[in-house]
């Protein structure tokens, strides 16, 4: 993007200098300018350059036209591109297969598959032979539209014309089979066909297959594909690891998920915060606090730092495992990350303190919330009130209920049973106050 801006600036300077010297850029230079304008999202300015091309006595060539058409389609101005395309046709301008392919791709990206098929038929009637790019664009559009039978028919036609699919074509088909049609076995077969034809699958190919198996919960097969990927010297990217870690966490295969997590960091990558949090949540869920802490330290040392959710998951996991000291330490670390414990963080601590009968610690945390500018919510109050009622401390419970009313956190409907607290207590009366 930066070099496009430099080219445009240079062109403006050249225009001022050349105009005074009666020197004009040639068509090759104009084409570079048009490409730079399209590449920097300034497609509207292209037509002023096109006007200047005509004023200088030049005729736009195929490079000029195709660049403008592609720029308009990339800018989601497919209707304008189609209008220009038809105008050029009427003038008898010789539009080539690149122009048709650009328009077919643009129409497909706008989900106008019917129009793209019409243009495809028109192209063949005019004796312009589609190439692998044309077919790939159309197959992609059909797959995205869910027209799988039509896509397969087009693939058959392509092969009958002696046009071999390239890696992009195979990737489109494999992705459609895996992620849109759920036919992962057929996609796997297509991978084998691809390799048999001497084509080397890339990261996109393997990622689609891995994702397909993960969506079906077939993690053994997903890991097999991952190992094939490594054996063929195809480097996994962040998406590869994210997909695998996600799938493994879903089926609680956390040992393998942790191994991949560590491997990813060894290779110099790092999963997204969401996937890291998912792994931590899984480890905490199956009561592996030690492993969770190890993963957390890896996260701390990485480029993407823990977020509030990371801390909330880990603090809750430590408290559930009875690691109250570790949980408190984690809680105290939050400000060092430039974060602030939110109401969820405090509620987690208060709930676990209450469950352990540590009401004084829970109440102290409750008081700290206000001091730190984090007002308690309904859940905070309900957790404390229930705990006080269970300990038969109706006075504190009533004080908290009054405070809820003062803060507008309790509706009349909910406050009706509170009068029961002021009457002589019978079995079960106190806990009738809150659900």
Coordinates of C-alpha atoms in Angstrom, one line a residue:
X1 CA 0.0 0.0 0.0
X2 CA 2.9 2.4 0.9
X3 CA 4.6 2.0 -2.5
X4 CA 1.3 2.7 -4.3
X5 CA 1.1 6.0 -2.4
X6 CA 4.7 6.8 -3.4
X7 CA 3.9 6.1 -7.1
X8 CA 0.8 8.3 -7.0
X9 CA 2.8 11.2 -5.4
X10 CA 5.5 10.8 -8.0
X11 CA 2.9 10.9 -10.7
X12 CA 1.4 14.2 -9.4
X13 CA 4.8 15.8 -9.3
X14 CA 5.6 14.5 -12.8
X15 CA 2.3 15.9 -14.1
X16 CA 3.1 19.4 -12.9
X17 CA 6.6 19.2 -14.4
X18 CA 5.7 17.5 -17.6
X19 CA 2.8 19.8 -18.3
X20 CA 5.0 22.9 -18.3
X21 CA 7.5 21.1 -20.5
X22 CA 4.8 19.7 -22.8
X23 CA 5.9 16.2 -22.1
X24 CA 3.3 13.4 -21.5
X25 CA 3.7 10.1 -19.8
X26 CA 3.4 7.0 -22.1
X27 CA 0.7 4.4 -21.9
X28 CA 2.9 2.1 -19.8
X29 CA 3.3 4.8 -17.2
X30 CA -0.5 5.5 -17.2
X31 CA -1.1 1.7 -16.6
X32 CA 1.2 1.8 -13.6
X33 CA -0.7 4.8 -12.2
X34 CA -4.1 3.1 -12.7
X35 CA -2.8 -0.1 -11.0
X36 CA -1.5 2.0 -8.1
X37 CA -4.8 3.9 -7.7
X38 CA -6.8 0.6 -7.7
X39 CA -4.3 -0.9 -5.2
X40 CA -4.8 2.0 -2.8
X41 CA -8.6 2.0 -3.0
X42 CA -8.8 5.1 -5.1
X43 CA -10.7 3.6 -8.0
X44 CA -12.8 6.7 -8.5
X45 CA -9.7 8.6 -9.5
X46 CA -9.0 6.1 -12.2
X47 CA -11.4 7.6 -14.7
X48 CA -9.7 11.0 -14.6
X49 CA -6.5 9.2 -15.6
X50 CA -8.4 7.3 -18.3
X51 CA -9.6 10.7 -19.7
X52 CA -6.0 11.9 -19.8
X53 CA -5.0 8.8 -21.7
X54 CA -7.5 9.7 -24.4
X55 CA -6.4 13.4 -24.4
X56 CA -2.8 12.3 -24.9
X57 CA -3.9 10.5 -28.0
X58 CA -3.5 6.9 -26.6
X59 CA -5.9 4.0 -26.9
X60 CA -6.2 2.0 -23.7
X61 CA -4.8 -1.5 -24.1
X62 CA -5.9 -4.8 -22.5
X63 CA -3.8 -4.0 -19.4
X64 CA -5.5 -0.7 -18.9
X65 CA -9.0 -2.2 -19.2
X66 CA -8.4 -5.3 -17.2
X67 CA -6.8 -3.3 -14.4
X68 CA -9.8 -1.0 -14.2
X69 CA -12.3 -3.8 -14.2
X70 CA -10.4 -5.7 -11.5
X71 CA -10.1 -2.5 -9.4
X72 CA -13.8 -1.9 -9.6
X73 CA -14.7 -5.5 -8.7
X74 CA -12.2 -5.5 -5.8
X75 CA -13.9 -2.3 -4.6
X76 CA -17.3 -4.1 -4.7
X77 CA -18.3 -1.8 -7.6
X78 CA -19.3 -4.8 -9.8
X79 CA -22.3 -3.0 -11.4
X80 CA -20.0 -0.2 -12.5
X81 CA -17.5 -2.8 -13.8
X82 CA -20.3 -4.6 -15.7
X83 CA -21.5 -1.3 -17.2
X84 CA -18.0 -0.5 -18.4
X85 CA -17.6 -4.1 -19.7
X86 CA -20.8 -3.8 -21.8
X87 CA -19.9 -0.3 -23.1
X88 CA -16.5 -1.7 -24.3
X89 CA -18.3 -4.6 -26.0
X90 CA -20.6 -2.2 -27.9
X91 CA -17.6 -0.2 -29.1
X92 CA -16.1 -3.4 -30.5
X93 CA -13.3 -3.4 -28.0
X94 CA -11.6 -6.9 -28.0
X95 CA -12.2 -8.1 -24.4
X96 CA -10.0 -11.1 -23.6
X97 CA -10.3 -14.1 -21.3
X98 CA -8.7 -12.1 -18.4
X99 CA -11.5 -9.5 -18.7
X100 CA -14.1 -12.2 -18.7
X101 CA -12.4 -14.0 -15.8
X102 CA -12.2 -10.8 -13.7
X103 CA -15.9 -10.1 -14.3
X104 CA -16.9 -13.7 -13.5
X105 CA -14.9 -13.6 -10.3
X106 CA -16.4 -10.3 -9.4
X107 CA -20.0 -11.5 -10.0
X108 CA -19.4 -14.7 -8.0
X109 CA -18.0 -12.7 -5.0
X110 CA -21.3 -10.8 -5.0
X111 CA -23.2 -14.1 -5.0
X112 CA -24.4 -13.3 -8.6
X113 CA -23.7 -16.8 -9.8
X114 CA -26.5 -16.9 -12.3
X115 CA -25.0 -13.8 -14.0
X116 CA -21.5 -15.2 -13.9
X117 CA -22.8 -18.4 -15.6
X118 CA -24.4 -16.3 -18.3
X119 CA -21.2 -14.5 -18.9
X120 CA -19.3 -17.8 -19.0
X121 CA -21.6 -19.1 -21.7
X122 CA -21.2 -15.9 -23.6
X123 CA -17.5 -16.1 -23.4
X124 CA -17.4 -19.6 -25.0
X125 CA -19.9 -18.6 -27.7
X126 CA -17.5 -15.8 -28.7
X127 CA -14.7 -18.4 -29.1
X128 CA -12.8 -17.2 -26.0
X129 CA -11.5 -20.3 -24.3
X130 CA -11.8 -20.3 -20.5
X131 CA -8.6 -21.2 -18.6
X132 CA -7.9 -22.7 -15.2
X133 CA -8.4 -19.3 -13.6
X134 CA -11.9 -18.8 -15.2
X135 CA -13.0 -22.3 -14.1
X136 CA -11.6 -21.9 -10.6
X137 CA -13.4 -18.6 -10.1
X138 CA -16.7 -20.1 -11.2
X139 CA -16.3 -23.3 -9.2
X140 CA -15.6 -21.2 -6.1
X141 CA -18.7 -19.1 -6.7
X142 CA -20.9 -22.2 -7.2
X143 CA -19.4 -23.9 -4.0
X144 CA -20.1 -20.8 -2.0
X145 CA -23.7 -20.7 -3.3
X146 CA -24.1 -24.4 -2.3
X147 CA -24.5 -25.5 -5.9
X148 CA -22.2 -28.4 -5.5
X149 CA -23.6 -30.5 -8.4
X150 CA -23.0 -27.6 -10.8
X151 CA -19.5 -27.2 -9.4
X152 CA -18.8 -30.9 -10.0
X153 CA -20.2 -30.7 -13.5
X154 CA -17.9 -27.7 -14.2
X155 CA -14.9 -29.7 -12.9
X156 CA -15.8 -32.6 -15.3
X157 CA -16.1 -30.1 -18.2
X158 CA -12.8 -28.6 -17.3
X159 CA -11.0 -32.0 -17.3
X160 CA -12.7 -33.0 -20.6
X161 CA -11.3 -29.8 -22.2
X162 CA -7.8 -30.9 -21.1
X163 CA -7.5 -28.2 -18.5
X164 CA -5.9 -29.5 -15.3
X165 CA -7.0 -28.0 -12.0
X166 CA -4.3 -26.1 -10.1
X167 CA -3.7 -26.0 -6.4
X168 CA -6.2 -23.1 -6.0
X169 CA -8.9 -25.2 -7.8
X170 CA -8.3 -28.2 -5.5
X171 CA -8.3 -25.9 -2.4
X172 CA -11.7 -24.5 -3.4
X173 CA -13.2 -28.0 -3.9
X174 CA -11.6 -29.5 -0.7
X175 CA -12.8 -26.6 1.4
X176 CA -16.3 -26.8 0.0
X177 CA -16.4 -30.6 0.6
X178 CA -15.0 -30.3 4.2
X179 CA -16.6 -27.2 5.6
X180 CA -19.8 -26.7 3.6
X181 CA -20.8 -30.2 2.6
X182 CA -19.4 -32.3 5.4
X183 CA -17.9 -34.8 2.9
X184 CA -14.4 -35.0 4.4
X185 CA -13.7 -38.5 3.1
X186 CA -14.3 -37.3 -0.5
X187 CA -12.1 -34.2 0.2
X188 CA -9.4 -36.6 1.5
X189 CA -9.6 -38.6 -1.7
X190 CA -9.2 -35.3 -3.7
X191 CA -6.0 -34.6 -1.7
X192 CA -4.7 -38.0 -2.9
X193 CA -5.7 -37.2 -6.5
X194 CA -3.9 -33.8 -6.2
X195 CA -0.7 -35.5 -5.0
X196 CA -0.9 -38.2 -7.6
X197 CA -1.0 -35.4 -10.3
X198 CA 2.3 -34.0 -9.0
X199 CA 0.7 -31.0 -7.2
X200 CA 2.0 -30.1 -3.8
X201 CA -0.8 -29.3 -1.3
X202 CA -0.2 -26.0 0.6
X203 CA -1.2 -24.8 4.1
X204 CA -4.7 -23.9 2.9
X205 CA -5.3 -27.4 1.6
X206 CA -4.3 -29.1 4.9
X207 CA -6.1 -26.5 7.0
X208 CA -9.4 -27.2 5.2
X209 CA -9.0 -30.9 5.8
X210 CA -8.0 -30.5 9.4
X211 CA -11.0 -28.2 10.0
X212 CA -13.3 -30.7 8.3
X213 CA -12.3 -33.5 10.5
X214 CA -12.5 -31.3 13.6
X215 CA -16.0 -30.2 12.7
X216 CA -17.0 -33.9 12.7
X217 CA -15.2 -34.5 16.0
X218 CA -12.8 -37.0 14.3
X219 CA -9.7 -35.7 15.9
X220 CA -7.6 -38.8 15.3
X221 CA -7.9 -38.2 11.5
X222 CA -7.3 -34.4 12.0
X223 CA -4.0 -35.2 13.8
X224 CA -3.1 -37.7 11.0
X225 CA -3.6 -34.9 8.4
X226 CA -1.5 -32.6 10.6
X227 CA 1.3 -35.2 10.6
X228 CA 1.1 -35.6 6.9
X229 CA 1.4 -31.8 6.6
X230 CA 4.6 -31.8 8.7
X231 CA 6.1 -34.8 6.8
X232 CA 5.6 -32.9 3.5
X233 CA 7.5 -29.9 4.8
X234 CA 4.3 -27.8 4.7
X235 CA 4.6 -25.3 7.6
X236 CA 1.5 -25.1 9.8
X237 CA 0.3 -21.5 10.6
X238 CA -1.7 -20.0 13.5
X239 CA -5.0 -21.2 11.9
X240 CA -3.8 -24.8 11.8
X241 CA -2.9 -24.8 15.5
X242 CA -6.0 -22.9 16.5
X243 CA -8.3 -25.4 14.7
X244 CA -6.5 -28.4 16.2
X245 CA -6.4 -26.9 19.7
X246 CA -10.0 -26.0 19.5
X247 CA -11.1 -29.5 18.4
X248 CA -8.9 -31.2 21.0
X249 CA -10.3 -29.1 23.8
X250 CA -13.9 -29.8 22.7
X251 CA -13.3 -33.5 23.2
X252 CA -11.2 -32.8 26.3
X253 CA -8.1 -34.3 24.8
X254 CA -6.1 -31.7 26.7
X255 CA -2.8 -33.5 26.9
X256 CA -2.4 -33.4 23.1
X257 CA -3.9 -29.8 23.0
X258 CA -1.2 -28.7 25.5
X259 CA 1.5 -30.4 23.5
X260 CA 0.5 -28.6 20.3
X261 CA 0.2 -25.4 22.2
X262 CA 3.8 -25.7 23.4
X263 CA 5.0 -26.9 20.0
X264 CA 3.4 -23.8 18.4
X265 CA 5.4 -21.5 20.7
X266 CA 8.6 -23.5 20.0
X267 CA 8.0 -22.8 16.3
X268 CA 7.6 -19.1 17.0
X269 CA 3.8 -18.8 16.7
X270 CA 1.0 -18.4 19.1
X271 CA -2.7 -19.3 19.1
X272 CA -5.3 -16.6 19.5
X273 CA -6.3 -15.4 22.9
X274 CA -9.7 -17.2 22.4
X275 CA -8.0 -20.5 21.8
X276 CA -5.6 -20.0 24.7
X277 CA -8.5 -19.3 27.0
X278 CA -10.3 -22.4 25.7
X279 CA -7.3 -24.5 26.6
X280 CA -7.0 -23.0 30.0
X281 CA -10.8 -23.5 30.6
X282 CA -10.4 -27.2 29.6
X283 CA -7.5 -27.8 31.9
X284 CA -9.3 -26.2 34.8
X285 CA -12.5 -28.1 34.1
X286 CA -10.7 -31.4 34.4
X287 CA -8.9 -30.3 37.5
X288 CA -5.4 -29.9 36.1
X289 CA -4.4 -26.6 37.8
X290 CA -0.7 -27.3 37.4
X291 CA -0.9 -27.7 33.7
X292 CA -3.1 -24.6 33.5
X293 CA -0.5 -22.5 35.3
X294 CA 2.3 -23.7 33.0
X295 CA 0.2 -22.7 29.9
X296 CA -0.5 -19.4 31.6
X297 CA 3.2 -18.7 32.0
X298 CA 3.8 -19.5 28.3
X299 CA 1.0 -16.9 27.5
X300 CA 2.7 -14.4 29.8
X301 CA 6.0 -14.7 27.9
X302 CA 4.3 -14.4 24.5
X303 CA 3.5 -11.4 22.3
X304 CA -0.2 -11.7 23.0
X305 CA -0.8 -11.0 26.6
X306 CA -3.5 -12.5 28.8
X307 CA -6.9 -10.7 28.9
X308 CA -9.5 -10.4 31.6
X309 CA -11.2 -13.6 30.5
X310 CA -7.8 -15.5 30.8
X311 CA -7.5 -14.3 34.4
X312 CA -11.2 -15.1 35.2
X313 CA -10.8 -18.7 33.9
X314 CA -7.6 -19.3 35.8
X315 CA -8.7 -17.8 39.1
X316 CA -11.9 -19.8 39.0
X317 CA -10.0 -23.0 38.2
X318 CA -7.5 -22.4 41.0
X319 CA -10.3 -21.7 43.5
X320 CA -12.2 -24.8 42.4
X321 CA -9.0 -26.8 43.0
X322 CA -8.6 -25.3 46.5
X323 CA -5.6 -23.3 45.4
X324 CA -6.8 -20.1 47.2
X325 CA -3.3 -18.7 47.6
X326 CA -2.5 -19.0 43.9
X327 CA -5.9 -17.5 43.0
X328 CA -5.1 -14.4 45.2
X329 CA -1.7 -14.0 43.6
X330 CA -3.3 -14.1 40.1
X331 CA -5.9 -11.6 41.2
X332 CA -3.1 -9.3 42.4
X333 CA -1.3 -9.7 39.1
X334 CA -4.1 -8.3 37.0
X335 CA -3.3 -4.6 37.3
X336 CA 0.3 -5.3 36.2
X337 CA -1.1 -6.3 32.8
X338 CA -2.8 -2.9 32.5
X339 CA -6.1 -4.6 33.3
X340 CA -8.6 -4.2 36.1
X341 CA -10.5 -7.0 37.9
X342 CA -14.1 -6.7 36.6
X343 CA -17.3 -7.6 38.3
X344 CA -17.1 -11.1 37.0
X345 CA -13.6 -11.5 38.5
X346 CA -14.9 -10.3 41.9
X347 CA -18.0 -12.5 41.7
X348 CA -15.9 -15.6 41.1
X349 CA -13.8 -14.8 44.1
X350 CA -16.8 -14.0 46.3
X351 CA -18.7 -17.2 45.2
X352 CA -15.8 -19.5 45.9
X353 CA -15.1 -17.8 49.3
X354 CA -18.8 -18.3 50.2
X355 CA -18.7 -21.9 49.1
X356 CA -15.8 -22.5 51.5
X357 CA -17.6 -20.7 54.3
X358 CA -15.0 -17.8 54.2
X359 CA -17.7 -15.1 54.5
X360 CA -15.4 -12.5 56.0
X361 CA -13.0 -12.8 53.0
X362 CA -16.0 -12.6 50.7
X363 CA -17.4 -9.5 52.4
X364 CA -14.0 -7.9 52.4
X365 CA -13.8 -8.5 48.6
X366 CA -17.3 -7.0 48.3
X367 CA -16.2 -3.8 50.1
X368 CA -13.1 -3.5 47.9
X369 CA -15.2 -3.6 44.7
X370 CA -16.7 -0.2 45.5
X371 CA -13.3 1.3 46.4
X372 CA -11.8 0.1 43.1
X373 CA -14.7 1.6 41.1
X374 CA -16.3 -1.7 40.3
X375 CA -19.8 -1.6 41.7
X376 CA -21.3 -5.0 42.8
X377 CA -24.2 -6.3 40.7
X378 CA -27.2 -8.4 41.4
X379 CA -25.2 -11.6 41.3
X380 CA -22.7 -10.3 43.9
X381 CA -25.5 -9.4 46.3
X382 CA -27.4 -12.6 45.8
X383 CA -24.3 -14.7 46.4
X384 CA -23.6 -13.0 49.7
X385 CA -27.3 -12.9 50.9
X386 CA -27.7 -16.6 50.3
X387 CA -24.6 -17.4 52.2
X388 CA -25.6 -15.2 55.1
X389 CA -29.0 -16.8 55.2
X390 CA -27.5 -20.3 55.2
X391 CA -25.4 -19.2 58.2
X392 CA -28.6 -17.9 59.8
X393 CA -27.2 -14.3 59.8
X394 CA -30.5 -12.7 58.8
X395 CA -29.3 -9.2 60.0
X396 CA -26.5 -9.0 57.5
X397 CA -28.7 -10.5 54.8
X398 CA -31.3 -7.9 55.5
X399 CA -28.8 -5.1 55.4
X400 CA -27.6 -6.3 52.0
X401 CA -31.2 -6.5 50.8
X402 CA -31.8 -3.0 51.9
X403 CA -28.7 -1.9 50.1
X404 CA -29.9 -3.6 46.9
X405 CA -33.2 -1.7 47.1
X406 CA -31.3 1.6 47.6
X407 CA -29.2 0.8 44.5
X408 CA -32.3 -0.1 42.5
X409 CA -31.1 -3.6 42.0
X410 CA -34.2 -5.2 43.3
X411 CA -37.7 -4.9 41.8
X412 CA -40.9 -4.8 43.9
X413 CA -41.8 -8.3 42.7
X414 CA -38.6 -9.7 44.0
X415 CA -38.7 -7.7 47.3
X416 CA -42.1 -9.0 48.4
X417 CA -40.8 -12.1 50.2
X418 CA -38.3 -10.0 52.1
X419 CA -40.9 -9.1 54.8
X420 CA -40.7 -12.8 55.8
X421 CA -37.2 -12.1 57.1
X422 CA -38.7 -9.7 59.7
X423 CA -41.1 -12.4 61.0
X424 CA -40.3 -15.2 63.4
X425 CA -38.2 -17.7 61.4
X426 CA -39.4 -21.1 60.6
X427 CA -37.7 -23.9 58.7
X428 CA -36.9 -22.8 55.2
X429 CA -38.3 -19.3 55.6
X430 CA -35.0 -17.4 55.3
X431 CA -34.0 -19.1 52.0
X432 CA -37.4 -18.3 50.5
X433 CA -36.1 -14.8 50.0
X434 CA -34.0 -15.5 46.9
X435 CA -34.2 -18.3 44.4

